[in-house]
mmCIF file of C-alpha atoms in Angstrom:
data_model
loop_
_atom_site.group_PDB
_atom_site.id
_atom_site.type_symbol
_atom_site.label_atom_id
_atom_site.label_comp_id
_atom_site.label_asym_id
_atom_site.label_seq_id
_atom_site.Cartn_x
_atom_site.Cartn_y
_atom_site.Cartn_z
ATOM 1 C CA UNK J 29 23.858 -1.736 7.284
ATOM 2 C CA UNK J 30 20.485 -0.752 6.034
ATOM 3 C CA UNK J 31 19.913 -0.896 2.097
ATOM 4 C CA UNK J 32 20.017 1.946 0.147
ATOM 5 C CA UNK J 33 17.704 2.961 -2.995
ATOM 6 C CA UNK J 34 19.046 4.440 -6.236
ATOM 7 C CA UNK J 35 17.744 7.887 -4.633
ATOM 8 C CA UNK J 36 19.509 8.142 -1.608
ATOM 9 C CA UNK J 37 22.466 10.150 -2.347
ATOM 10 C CA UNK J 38 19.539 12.847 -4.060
ATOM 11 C CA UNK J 39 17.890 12.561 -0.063
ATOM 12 C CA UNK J 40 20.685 12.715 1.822
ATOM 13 C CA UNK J 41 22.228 16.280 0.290
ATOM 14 C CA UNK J 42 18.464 18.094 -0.116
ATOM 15 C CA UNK J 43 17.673 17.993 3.277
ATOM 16 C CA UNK J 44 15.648 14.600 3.562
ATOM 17 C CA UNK J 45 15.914 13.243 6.990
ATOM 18 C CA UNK J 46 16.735 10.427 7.148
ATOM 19 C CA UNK J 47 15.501 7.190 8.757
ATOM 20 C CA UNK J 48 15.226 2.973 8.707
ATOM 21 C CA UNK J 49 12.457 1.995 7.225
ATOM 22 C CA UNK J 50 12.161 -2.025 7.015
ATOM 23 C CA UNK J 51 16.193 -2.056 6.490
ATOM 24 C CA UNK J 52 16.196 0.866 4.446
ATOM 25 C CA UNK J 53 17.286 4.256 4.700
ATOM 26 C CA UNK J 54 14.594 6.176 3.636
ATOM 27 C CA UNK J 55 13.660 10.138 4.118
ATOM 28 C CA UNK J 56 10.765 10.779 6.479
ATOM 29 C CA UNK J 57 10.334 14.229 5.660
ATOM 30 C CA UNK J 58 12.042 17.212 3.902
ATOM 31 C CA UNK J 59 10.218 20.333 5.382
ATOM 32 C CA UNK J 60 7.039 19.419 7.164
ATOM 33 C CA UNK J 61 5.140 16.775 7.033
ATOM 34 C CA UNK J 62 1.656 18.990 6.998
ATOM 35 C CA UNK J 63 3.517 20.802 3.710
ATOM 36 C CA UNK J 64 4.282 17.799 1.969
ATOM 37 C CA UNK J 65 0.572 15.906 2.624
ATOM 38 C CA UNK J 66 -0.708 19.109 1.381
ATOM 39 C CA UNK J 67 1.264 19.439 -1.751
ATOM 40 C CA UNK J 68 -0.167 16.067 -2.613
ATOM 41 C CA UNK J 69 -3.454 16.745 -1.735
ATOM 42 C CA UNK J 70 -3.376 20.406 -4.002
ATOM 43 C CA UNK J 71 -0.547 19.721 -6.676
ATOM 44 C CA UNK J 72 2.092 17.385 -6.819
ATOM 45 C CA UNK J 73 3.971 14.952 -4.475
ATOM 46 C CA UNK J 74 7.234 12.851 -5.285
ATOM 47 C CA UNK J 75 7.818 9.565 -3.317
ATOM 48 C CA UNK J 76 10.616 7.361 -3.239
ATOM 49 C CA UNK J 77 8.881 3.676 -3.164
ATOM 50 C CA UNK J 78 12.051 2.029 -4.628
ATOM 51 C CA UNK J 79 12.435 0.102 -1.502
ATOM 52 C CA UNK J 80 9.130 -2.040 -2.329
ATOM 53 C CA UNK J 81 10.042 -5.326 -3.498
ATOM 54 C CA UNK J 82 9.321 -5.810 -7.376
ATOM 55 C CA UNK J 83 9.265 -10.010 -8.147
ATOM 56 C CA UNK J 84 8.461 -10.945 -11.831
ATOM 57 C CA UNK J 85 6.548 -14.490 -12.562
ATOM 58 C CA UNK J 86 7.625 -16.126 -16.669
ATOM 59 C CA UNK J 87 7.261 -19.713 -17.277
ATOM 60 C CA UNK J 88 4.030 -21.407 -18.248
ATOM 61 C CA UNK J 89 2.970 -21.980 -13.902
ATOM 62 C CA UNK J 90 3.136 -18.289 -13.226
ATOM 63 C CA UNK J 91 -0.453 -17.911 -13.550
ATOM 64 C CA UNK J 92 -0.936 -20.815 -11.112
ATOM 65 C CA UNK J 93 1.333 -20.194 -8.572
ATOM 66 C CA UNK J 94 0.081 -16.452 -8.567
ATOM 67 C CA UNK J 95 -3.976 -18.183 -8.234
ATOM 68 C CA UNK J 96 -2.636 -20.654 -5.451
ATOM 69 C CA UNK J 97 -1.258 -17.895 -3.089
ATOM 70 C CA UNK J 98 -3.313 -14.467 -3.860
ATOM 71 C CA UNK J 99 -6.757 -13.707 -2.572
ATOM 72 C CA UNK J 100 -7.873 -11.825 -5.791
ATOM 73 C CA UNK J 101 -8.392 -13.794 -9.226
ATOM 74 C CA UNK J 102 -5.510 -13.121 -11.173
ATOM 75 C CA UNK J 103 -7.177 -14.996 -14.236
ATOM 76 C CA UNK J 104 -9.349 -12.171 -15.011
ATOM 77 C CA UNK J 105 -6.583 -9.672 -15.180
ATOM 78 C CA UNK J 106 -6.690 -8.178 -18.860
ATOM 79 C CA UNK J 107 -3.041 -7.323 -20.359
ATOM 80 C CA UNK J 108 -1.399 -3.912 -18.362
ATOM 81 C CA UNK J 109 -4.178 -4.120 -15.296
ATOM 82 C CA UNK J 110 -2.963 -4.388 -11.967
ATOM 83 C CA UNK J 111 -4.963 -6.054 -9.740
ATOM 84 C CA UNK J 112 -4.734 -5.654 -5.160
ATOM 85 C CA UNK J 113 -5.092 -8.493 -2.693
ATOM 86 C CA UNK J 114 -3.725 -10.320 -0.070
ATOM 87 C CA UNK J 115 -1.182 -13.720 0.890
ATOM 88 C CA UNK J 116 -2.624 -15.228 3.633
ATOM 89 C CA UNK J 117 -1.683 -17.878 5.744
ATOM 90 C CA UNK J 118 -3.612 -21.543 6.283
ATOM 91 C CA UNK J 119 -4.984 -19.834 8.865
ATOM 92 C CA UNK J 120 -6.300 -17.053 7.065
ATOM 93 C CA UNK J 121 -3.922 -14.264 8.393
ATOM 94 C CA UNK J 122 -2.533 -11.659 5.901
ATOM 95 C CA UNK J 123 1.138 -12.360 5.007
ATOM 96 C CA UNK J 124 1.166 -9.431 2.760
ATOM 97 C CA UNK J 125 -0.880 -7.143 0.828
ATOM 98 C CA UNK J 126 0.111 -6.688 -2.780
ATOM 99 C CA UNK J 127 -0.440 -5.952 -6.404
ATOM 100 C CA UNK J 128 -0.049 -8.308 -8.924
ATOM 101 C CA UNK J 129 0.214 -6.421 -12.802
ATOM 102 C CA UNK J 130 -0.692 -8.700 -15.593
ATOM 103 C CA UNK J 131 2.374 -7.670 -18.369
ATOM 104 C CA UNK J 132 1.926 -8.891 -22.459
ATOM 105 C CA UNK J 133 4.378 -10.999 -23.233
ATOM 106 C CA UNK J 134 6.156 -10.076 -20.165
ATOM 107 C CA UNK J 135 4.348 -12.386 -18.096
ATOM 108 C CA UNK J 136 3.008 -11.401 -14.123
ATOM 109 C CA UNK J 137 4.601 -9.378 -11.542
ATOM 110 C CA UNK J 138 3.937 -8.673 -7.656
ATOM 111 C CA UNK J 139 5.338 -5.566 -5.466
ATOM 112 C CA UNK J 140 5.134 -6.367 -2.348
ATOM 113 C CA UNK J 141 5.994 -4.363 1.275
ATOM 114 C CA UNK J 142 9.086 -3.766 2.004
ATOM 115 C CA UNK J 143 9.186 -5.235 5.682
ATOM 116 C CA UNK J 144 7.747 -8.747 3.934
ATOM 117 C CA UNK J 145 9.902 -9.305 0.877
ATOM 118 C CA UNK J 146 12.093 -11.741 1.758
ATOM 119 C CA UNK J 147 9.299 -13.379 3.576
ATOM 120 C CA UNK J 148 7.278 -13.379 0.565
ATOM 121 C CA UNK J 149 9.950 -14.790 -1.696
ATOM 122 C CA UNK J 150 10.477 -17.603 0.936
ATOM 123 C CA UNK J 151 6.788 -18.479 0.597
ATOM 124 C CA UNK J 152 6.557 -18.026 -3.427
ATOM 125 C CA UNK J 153 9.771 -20.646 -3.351
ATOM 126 C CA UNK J 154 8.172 -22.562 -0.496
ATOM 127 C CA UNK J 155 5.052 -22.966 -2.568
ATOM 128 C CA UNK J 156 6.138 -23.280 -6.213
ATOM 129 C CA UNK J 157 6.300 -27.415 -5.865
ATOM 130 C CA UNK J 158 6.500 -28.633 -9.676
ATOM 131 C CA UNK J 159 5.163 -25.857 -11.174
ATOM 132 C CA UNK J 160 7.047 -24.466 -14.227
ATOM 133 C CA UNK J 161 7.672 -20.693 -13.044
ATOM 134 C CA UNK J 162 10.274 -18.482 -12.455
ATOM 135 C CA UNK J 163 10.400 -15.878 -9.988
ATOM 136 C CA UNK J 164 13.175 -12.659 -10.247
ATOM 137 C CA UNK J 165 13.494 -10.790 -7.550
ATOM 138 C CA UNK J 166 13.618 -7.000 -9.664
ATOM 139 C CA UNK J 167 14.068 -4.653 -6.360
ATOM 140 C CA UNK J 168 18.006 -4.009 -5.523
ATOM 141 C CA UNK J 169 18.729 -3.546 -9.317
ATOM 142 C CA UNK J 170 15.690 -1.109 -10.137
ATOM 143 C CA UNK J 171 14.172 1.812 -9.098
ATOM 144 C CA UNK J 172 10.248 3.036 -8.327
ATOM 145 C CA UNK J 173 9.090 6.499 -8.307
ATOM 146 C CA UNK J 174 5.280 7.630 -7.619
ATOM 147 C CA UNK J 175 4.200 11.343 -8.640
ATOM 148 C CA UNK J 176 0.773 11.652 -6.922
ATOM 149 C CA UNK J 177 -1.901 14.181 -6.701
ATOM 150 C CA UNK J 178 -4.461 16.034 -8.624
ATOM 151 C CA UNK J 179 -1.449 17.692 -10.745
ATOM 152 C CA UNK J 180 0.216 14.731 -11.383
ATOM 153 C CA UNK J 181 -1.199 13.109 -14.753
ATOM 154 C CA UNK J 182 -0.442 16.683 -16.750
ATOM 155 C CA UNK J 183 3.175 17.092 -14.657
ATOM 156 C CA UNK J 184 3.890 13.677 -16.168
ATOM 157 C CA UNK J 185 2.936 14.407 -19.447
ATOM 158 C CA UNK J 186 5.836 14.037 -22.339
ATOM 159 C CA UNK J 187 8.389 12.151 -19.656
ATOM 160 C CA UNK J 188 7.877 9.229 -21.433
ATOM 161 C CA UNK J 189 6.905 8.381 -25.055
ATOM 162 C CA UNK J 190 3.775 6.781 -23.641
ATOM 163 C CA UNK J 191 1.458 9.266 -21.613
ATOM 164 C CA UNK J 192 0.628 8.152 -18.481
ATOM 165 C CA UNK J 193 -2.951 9.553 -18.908
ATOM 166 C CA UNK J 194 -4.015 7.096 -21.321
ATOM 167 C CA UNK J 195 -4.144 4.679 -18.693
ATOM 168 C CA UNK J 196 -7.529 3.611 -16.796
ATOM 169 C CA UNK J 197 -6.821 3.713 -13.148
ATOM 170 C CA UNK J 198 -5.004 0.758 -12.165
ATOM 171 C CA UNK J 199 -3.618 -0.403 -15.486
ATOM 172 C CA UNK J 200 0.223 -0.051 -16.848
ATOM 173 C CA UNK J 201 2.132 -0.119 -19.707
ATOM 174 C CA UNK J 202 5.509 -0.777 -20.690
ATOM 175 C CA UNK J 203 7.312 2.309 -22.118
ATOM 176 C CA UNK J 204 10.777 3.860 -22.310
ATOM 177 C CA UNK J 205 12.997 6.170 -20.386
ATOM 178 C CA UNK J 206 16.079 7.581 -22.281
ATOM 179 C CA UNK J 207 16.008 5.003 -24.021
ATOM 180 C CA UNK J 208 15.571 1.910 -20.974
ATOM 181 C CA UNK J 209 13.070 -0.074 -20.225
ATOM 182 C CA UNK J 210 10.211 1.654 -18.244
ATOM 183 C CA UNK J 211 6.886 0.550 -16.648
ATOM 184 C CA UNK J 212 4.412 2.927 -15.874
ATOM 185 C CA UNK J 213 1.295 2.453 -13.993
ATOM 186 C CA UNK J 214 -1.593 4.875 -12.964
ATOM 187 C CA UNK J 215 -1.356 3.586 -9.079
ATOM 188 C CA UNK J 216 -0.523 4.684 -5.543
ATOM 189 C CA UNK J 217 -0.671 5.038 -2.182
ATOM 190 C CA UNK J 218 -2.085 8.285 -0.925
ATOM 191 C CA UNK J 219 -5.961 8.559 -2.133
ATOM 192 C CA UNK J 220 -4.836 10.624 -5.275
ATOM 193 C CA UNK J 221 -4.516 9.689 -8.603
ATOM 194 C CA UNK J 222 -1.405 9.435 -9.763
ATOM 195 C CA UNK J 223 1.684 7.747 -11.783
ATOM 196 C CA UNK J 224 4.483 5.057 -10.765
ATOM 197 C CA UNK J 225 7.099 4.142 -12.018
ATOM 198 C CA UNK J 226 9.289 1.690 -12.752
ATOM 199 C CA UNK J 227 12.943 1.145 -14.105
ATOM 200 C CA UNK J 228 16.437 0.743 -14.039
ATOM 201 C CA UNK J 229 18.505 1.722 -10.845
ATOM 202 C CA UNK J 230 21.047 3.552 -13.045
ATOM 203 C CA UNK J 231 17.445 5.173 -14.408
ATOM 204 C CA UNK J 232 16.037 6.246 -11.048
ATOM 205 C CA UNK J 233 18.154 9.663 -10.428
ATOM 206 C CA UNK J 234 17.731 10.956 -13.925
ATOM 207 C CA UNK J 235 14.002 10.350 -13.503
ATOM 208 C CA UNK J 236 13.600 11.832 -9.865
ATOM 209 C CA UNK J 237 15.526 15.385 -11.270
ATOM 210 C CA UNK J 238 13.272 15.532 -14.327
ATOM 211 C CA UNK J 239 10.103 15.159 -12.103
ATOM 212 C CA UNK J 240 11.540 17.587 -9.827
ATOM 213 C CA UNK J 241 12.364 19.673 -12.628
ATOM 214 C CA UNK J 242 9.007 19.586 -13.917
ATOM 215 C CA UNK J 243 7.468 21.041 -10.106
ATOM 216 C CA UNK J 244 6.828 17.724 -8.257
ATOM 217 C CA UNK J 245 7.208 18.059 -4.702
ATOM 218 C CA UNK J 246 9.767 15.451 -2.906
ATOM 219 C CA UNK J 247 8.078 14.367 -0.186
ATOM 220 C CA UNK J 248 8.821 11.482 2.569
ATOM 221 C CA UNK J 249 7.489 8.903 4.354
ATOM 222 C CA UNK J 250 5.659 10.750 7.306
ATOM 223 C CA UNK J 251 3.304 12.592 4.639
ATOM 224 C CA UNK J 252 2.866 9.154 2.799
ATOM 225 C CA UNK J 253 1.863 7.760 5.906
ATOM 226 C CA UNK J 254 -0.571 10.926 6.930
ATOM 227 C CA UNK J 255 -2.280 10.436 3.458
ATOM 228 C CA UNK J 256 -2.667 6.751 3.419
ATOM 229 C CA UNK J 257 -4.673 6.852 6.413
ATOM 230 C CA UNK J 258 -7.095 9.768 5.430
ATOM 231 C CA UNK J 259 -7.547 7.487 2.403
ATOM 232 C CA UNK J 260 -8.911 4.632 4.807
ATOM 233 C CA UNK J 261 -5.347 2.493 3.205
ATOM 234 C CA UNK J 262 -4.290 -0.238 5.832
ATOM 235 C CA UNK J 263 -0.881 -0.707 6.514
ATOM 236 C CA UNK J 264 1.020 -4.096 6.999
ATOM 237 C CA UNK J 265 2.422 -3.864 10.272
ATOM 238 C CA UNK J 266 -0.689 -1.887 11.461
ATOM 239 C CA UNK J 267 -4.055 -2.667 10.329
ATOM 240 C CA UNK J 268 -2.838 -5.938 8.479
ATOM 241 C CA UNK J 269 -0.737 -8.878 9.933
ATOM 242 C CA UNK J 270 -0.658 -12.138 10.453
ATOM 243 C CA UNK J 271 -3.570 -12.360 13.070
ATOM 244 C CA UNK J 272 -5.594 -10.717 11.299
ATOM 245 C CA UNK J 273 -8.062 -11.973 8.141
ATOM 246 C CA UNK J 274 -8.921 -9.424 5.148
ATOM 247 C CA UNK J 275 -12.856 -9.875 5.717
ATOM 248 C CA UNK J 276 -11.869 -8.457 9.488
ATOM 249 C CA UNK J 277 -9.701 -5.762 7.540
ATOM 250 C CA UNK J 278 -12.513 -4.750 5.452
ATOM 251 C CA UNK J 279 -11.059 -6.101 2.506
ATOM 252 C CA UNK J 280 -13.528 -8.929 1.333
ATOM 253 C CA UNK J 281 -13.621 -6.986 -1.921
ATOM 254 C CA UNK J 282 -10.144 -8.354 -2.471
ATOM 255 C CA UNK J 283 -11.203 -12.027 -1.715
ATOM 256 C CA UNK J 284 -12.666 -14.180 -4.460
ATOM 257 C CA UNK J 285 -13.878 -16.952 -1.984
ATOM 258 C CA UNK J 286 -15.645 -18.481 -5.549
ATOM 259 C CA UNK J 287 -12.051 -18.342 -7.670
ATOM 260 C CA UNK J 288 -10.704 -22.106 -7.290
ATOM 261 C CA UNK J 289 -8.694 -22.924 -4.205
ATOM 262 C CA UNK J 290 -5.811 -20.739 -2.753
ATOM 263 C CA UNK J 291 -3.417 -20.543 0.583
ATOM 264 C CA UNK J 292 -6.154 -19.354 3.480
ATOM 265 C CA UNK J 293 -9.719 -19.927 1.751
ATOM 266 C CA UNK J 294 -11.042 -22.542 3.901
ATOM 267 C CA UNK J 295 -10.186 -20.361 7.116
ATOM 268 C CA UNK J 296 -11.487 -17.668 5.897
ATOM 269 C CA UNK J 297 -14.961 -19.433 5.179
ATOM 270 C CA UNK J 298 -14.994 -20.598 8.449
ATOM 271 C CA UNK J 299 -13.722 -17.428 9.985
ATOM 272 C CA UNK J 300 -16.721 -14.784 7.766
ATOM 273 C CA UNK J 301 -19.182 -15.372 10.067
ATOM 274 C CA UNK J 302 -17.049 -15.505 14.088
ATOM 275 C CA UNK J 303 -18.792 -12.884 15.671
ATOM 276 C CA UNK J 304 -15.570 -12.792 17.964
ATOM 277 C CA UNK J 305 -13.295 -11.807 15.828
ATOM 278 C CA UNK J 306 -13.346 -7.633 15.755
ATOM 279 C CA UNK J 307 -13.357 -5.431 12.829
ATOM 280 C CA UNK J 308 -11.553 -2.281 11.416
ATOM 281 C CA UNK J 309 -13.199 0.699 11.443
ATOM 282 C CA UNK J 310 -12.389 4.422 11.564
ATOM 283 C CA UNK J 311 -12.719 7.122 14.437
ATOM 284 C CA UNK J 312 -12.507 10.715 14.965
ATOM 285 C CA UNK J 313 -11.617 11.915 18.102
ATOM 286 C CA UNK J 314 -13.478 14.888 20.171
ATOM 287 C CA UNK J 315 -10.800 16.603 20.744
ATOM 288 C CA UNK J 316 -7.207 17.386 18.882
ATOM 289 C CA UNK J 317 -4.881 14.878 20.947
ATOM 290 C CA UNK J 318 -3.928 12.146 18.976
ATOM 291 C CA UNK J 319 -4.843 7.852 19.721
ATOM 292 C CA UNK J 320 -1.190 6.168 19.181
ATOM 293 C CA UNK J 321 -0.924 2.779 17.882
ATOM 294 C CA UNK J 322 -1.761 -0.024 20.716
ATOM 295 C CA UNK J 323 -4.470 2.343 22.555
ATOM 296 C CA UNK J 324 -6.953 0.817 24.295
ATOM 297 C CA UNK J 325 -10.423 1.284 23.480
ATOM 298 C CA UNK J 326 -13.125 1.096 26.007
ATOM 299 C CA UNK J 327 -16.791 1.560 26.399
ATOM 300 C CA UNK J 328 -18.932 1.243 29.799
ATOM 301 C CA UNK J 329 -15.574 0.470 31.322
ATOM 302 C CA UNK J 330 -14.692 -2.894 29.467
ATOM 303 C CA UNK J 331 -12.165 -2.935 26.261
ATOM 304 C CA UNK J 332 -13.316 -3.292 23.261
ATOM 305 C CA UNK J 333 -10.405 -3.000 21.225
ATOM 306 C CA UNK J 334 -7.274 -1.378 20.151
ATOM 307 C CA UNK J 335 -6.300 1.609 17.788
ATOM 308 C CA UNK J 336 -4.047 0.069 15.058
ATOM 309 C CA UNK J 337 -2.845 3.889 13.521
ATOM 310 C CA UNK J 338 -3.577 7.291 14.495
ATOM 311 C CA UNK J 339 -2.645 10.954 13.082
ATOM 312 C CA UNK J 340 -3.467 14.373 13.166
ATOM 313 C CA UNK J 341 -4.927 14.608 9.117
ATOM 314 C CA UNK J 342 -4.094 17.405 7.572
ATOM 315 C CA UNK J 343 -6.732 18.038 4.894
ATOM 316 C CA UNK J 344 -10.126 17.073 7.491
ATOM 317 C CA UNK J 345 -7.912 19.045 10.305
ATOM 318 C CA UNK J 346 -9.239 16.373 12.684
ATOM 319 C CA UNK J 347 -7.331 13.434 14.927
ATOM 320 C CA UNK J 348 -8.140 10.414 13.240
ATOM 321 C CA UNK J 349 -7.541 6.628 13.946
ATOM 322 C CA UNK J 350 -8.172 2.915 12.336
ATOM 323 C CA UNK J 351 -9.043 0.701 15.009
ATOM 324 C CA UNK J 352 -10.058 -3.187 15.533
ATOM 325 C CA UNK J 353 -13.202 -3.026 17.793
ATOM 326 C CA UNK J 354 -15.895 -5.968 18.519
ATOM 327 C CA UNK J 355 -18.396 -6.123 15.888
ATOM 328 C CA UNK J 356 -20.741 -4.868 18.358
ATOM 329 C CA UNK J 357 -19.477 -1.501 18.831
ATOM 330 C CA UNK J 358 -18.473 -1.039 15.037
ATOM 331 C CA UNK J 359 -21.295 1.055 13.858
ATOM 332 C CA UNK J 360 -20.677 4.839 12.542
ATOM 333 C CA UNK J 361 -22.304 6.716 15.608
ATOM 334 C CA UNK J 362 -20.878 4.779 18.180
ATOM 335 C CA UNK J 363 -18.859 6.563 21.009
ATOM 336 C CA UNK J 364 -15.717 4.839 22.663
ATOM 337 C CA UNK J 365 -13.356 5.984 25.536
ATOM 338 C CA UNK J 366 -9.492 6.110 24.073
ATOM 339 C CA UNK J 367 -6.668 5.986 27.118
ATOM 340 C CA UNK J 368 -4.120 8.177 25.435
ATOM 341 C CA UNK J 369 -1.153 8.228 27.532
ATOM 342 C CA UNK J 370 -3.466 7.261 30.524
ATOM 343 C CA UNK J 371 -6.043 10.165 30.134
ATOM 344 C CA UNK J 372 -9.448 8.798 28.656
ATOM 345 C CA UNK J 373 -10.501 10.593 25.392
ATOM 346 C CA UNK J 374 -13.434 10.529 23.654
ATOM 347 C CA UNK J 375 -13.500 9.379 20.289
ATOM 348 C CA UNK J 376 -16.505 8.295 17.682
ATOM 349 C CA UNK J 377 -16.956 5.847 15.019
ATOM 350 C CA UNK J 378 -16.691 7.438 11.954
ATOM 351 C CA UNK J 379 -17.350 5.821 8.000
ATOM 352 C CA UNK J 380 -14.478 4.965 5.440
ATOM 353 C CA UNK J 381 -12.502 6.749 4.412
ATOM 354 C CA UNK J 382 -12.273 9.681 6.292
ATOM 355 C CA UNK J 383 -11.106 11.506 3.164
ATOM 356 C CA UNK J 384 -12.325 10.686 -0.697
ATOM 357 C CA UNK J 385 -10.752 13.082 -3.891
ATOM 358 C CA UNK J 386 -12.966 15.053 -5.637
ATOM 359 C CA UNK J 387 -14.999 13.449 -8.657
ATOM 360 C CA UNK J 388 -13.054 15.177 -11.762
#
């Protein structure tokens, strides 16, 4: 039986369809997908993210542990900043990408994907050796809300006694919800700005009605995933995995090869400069049909990669992709032939992100 979040009883009887989602039942949509990416985009969007996993670090190791298996440097992180990057393998594939939140007096804390929790607890425990550290696993008894969009900083305002708009983007605080313990962060998923949060699962459905209550649009999955990849955001499963290396990803900014030693940093010093190994990059097709994950790319009749997503965008009104191509045929200009459904389609190489909010 899949799991359920704090929210699913709200989903189930206001018309969310549902669906499994990495063994969880989770709504993909509401009304229409274009409706809900565009209510983000223009206003307001409310996403259920309670079924990411939420770990906590204490113990005088936590640092250390976090160093030995996370691309980023967590030893910079000032108190309330949250920090992206990647677990990789020895061999330099991603095993997850993540955020780690430095918390005062709280200590660290990761959220990882859904589909790679338990994987990524294995490997914490796997790795921890001596180390004094202890690692909670926060996600069946909590809940995790994100309000995103242009609208979403002044919808948030009074919900809790700390205003979310105080908060530099990616940075948190800890706060209070009737009274329980709260986190908020100024984070997300969608190429907005926006507010998550965290707390309690007896918490979550009082805080879902009072955002809805306040004009935030519910919104599912397929818009979250339609918005994520205007916004250029990989997705583990998709552009990420465990054949595949951040620098190939596009993600060396999350990769501190000069931090100390961590899980994957030799292979990925000897894997910076294969000039086999192809690269993610973004394409717009000529025409409206849409490249499907696992399309084959071609040019001059020889394959030269694969699309990893692909959507019709709602806010560029284009069909857009992310692909892995060879490095040779990665530059913005460069036309490819895309077999959709055994037709050939033109598509062209196209900058990231395909869509970037407005400077306030």
């Amino acid at each position: 039986m899949a799991n359920r979040t704090p929210l699913h009883d709200w989903h189930a009887t206001h018309g969310g369809r549902m669906v499994d989602f990495a063994g969880w039942d989770m709504p993909v949509q509401y009304t229409s997908i274009t409706e809900e990416h565009q209510a983000v985009r223009n206003a307001a969007g409310l996403f259920d993210i309670s079924h990411m996993g939420r770990l906590t670090f204490t113990g005088t190791d936590a640092l250390d542990l976090i160093q030995h298996v996370f691309t980023n440097n967590a030893a910079t992180l000032k108190e309330g900043q949250v920090r992206y990057g990647l677990v990789c393998n020895e061999q330099g594939g991603i095993r997850d990408d993540v955020l780690v939140y430095r918390w005062p007096t709280y200590g660290y804390a990761m959220v990882v994907n859904a589909s790679n929790r338990d994987k990524i607890v294995a490997w914490l425990a796997e790795h921890k050796g001596s180390r004094q550290v202890m690692i909670e696993d926060r996600t069946l008894d909590s809940a995790m809300i994100a309000v995103q969009g242009p609208g979403a900083l002044e919808l948030c305002r009074g919900v809790t006694p700390f205003d979310a708009s105080q908060l530099a983007y990616y940075y948190s605080a800890h706060t209070t919800y009737r009274g329980q313990e709260c986190v908020v962060s100024r984070t997300g998923y969608t190429g907005e700005d926006g507010v998550e949060y965290m707390v309690p699962a007896a918490a979550g459905a009082a805080l879902w009605e009072a955002l809805i209550g306040r004009g935030a649009r519910a919104c599912g999955l397929g818009a979250r995933d339609t918005l994520r990849l205007e916004a250029a955001m990989p997705l583990y499963g998709h552009e990420l995995g465990e054949e595949i290396d951040p620098l190939q990803a596009g993600l060396g900014w999350a990769v501190k090869l000069d931090k100390g030693d961590f899980i994957g940093r030799d292979a990925l010093l000897r894997r910076r400069d294969d000039p086999t190994l192809r690269v993610r990059v973004g394409l717009e097709m000529a025409g409206k049909r849409i490249a499907r994950e696992g399309s084959i790319l071609s040019r001059d009749g020889k394959e030269i990669g694969r699309v990893a997503s692909g959507t019709f965008a709602p806010t560029v009104a284009k069909a857009i992709a992310m692909a892995y191509v060879a490095r040779g045929c990665a530059e913005p200009g460069t036309t490819l032939d895309v077999d959709v459904r055994g037709k050939s389609e033109a598509a062209r190489v196209v900058p990231l992100p395909f869509y970037k909010r407005p400077k306030a």
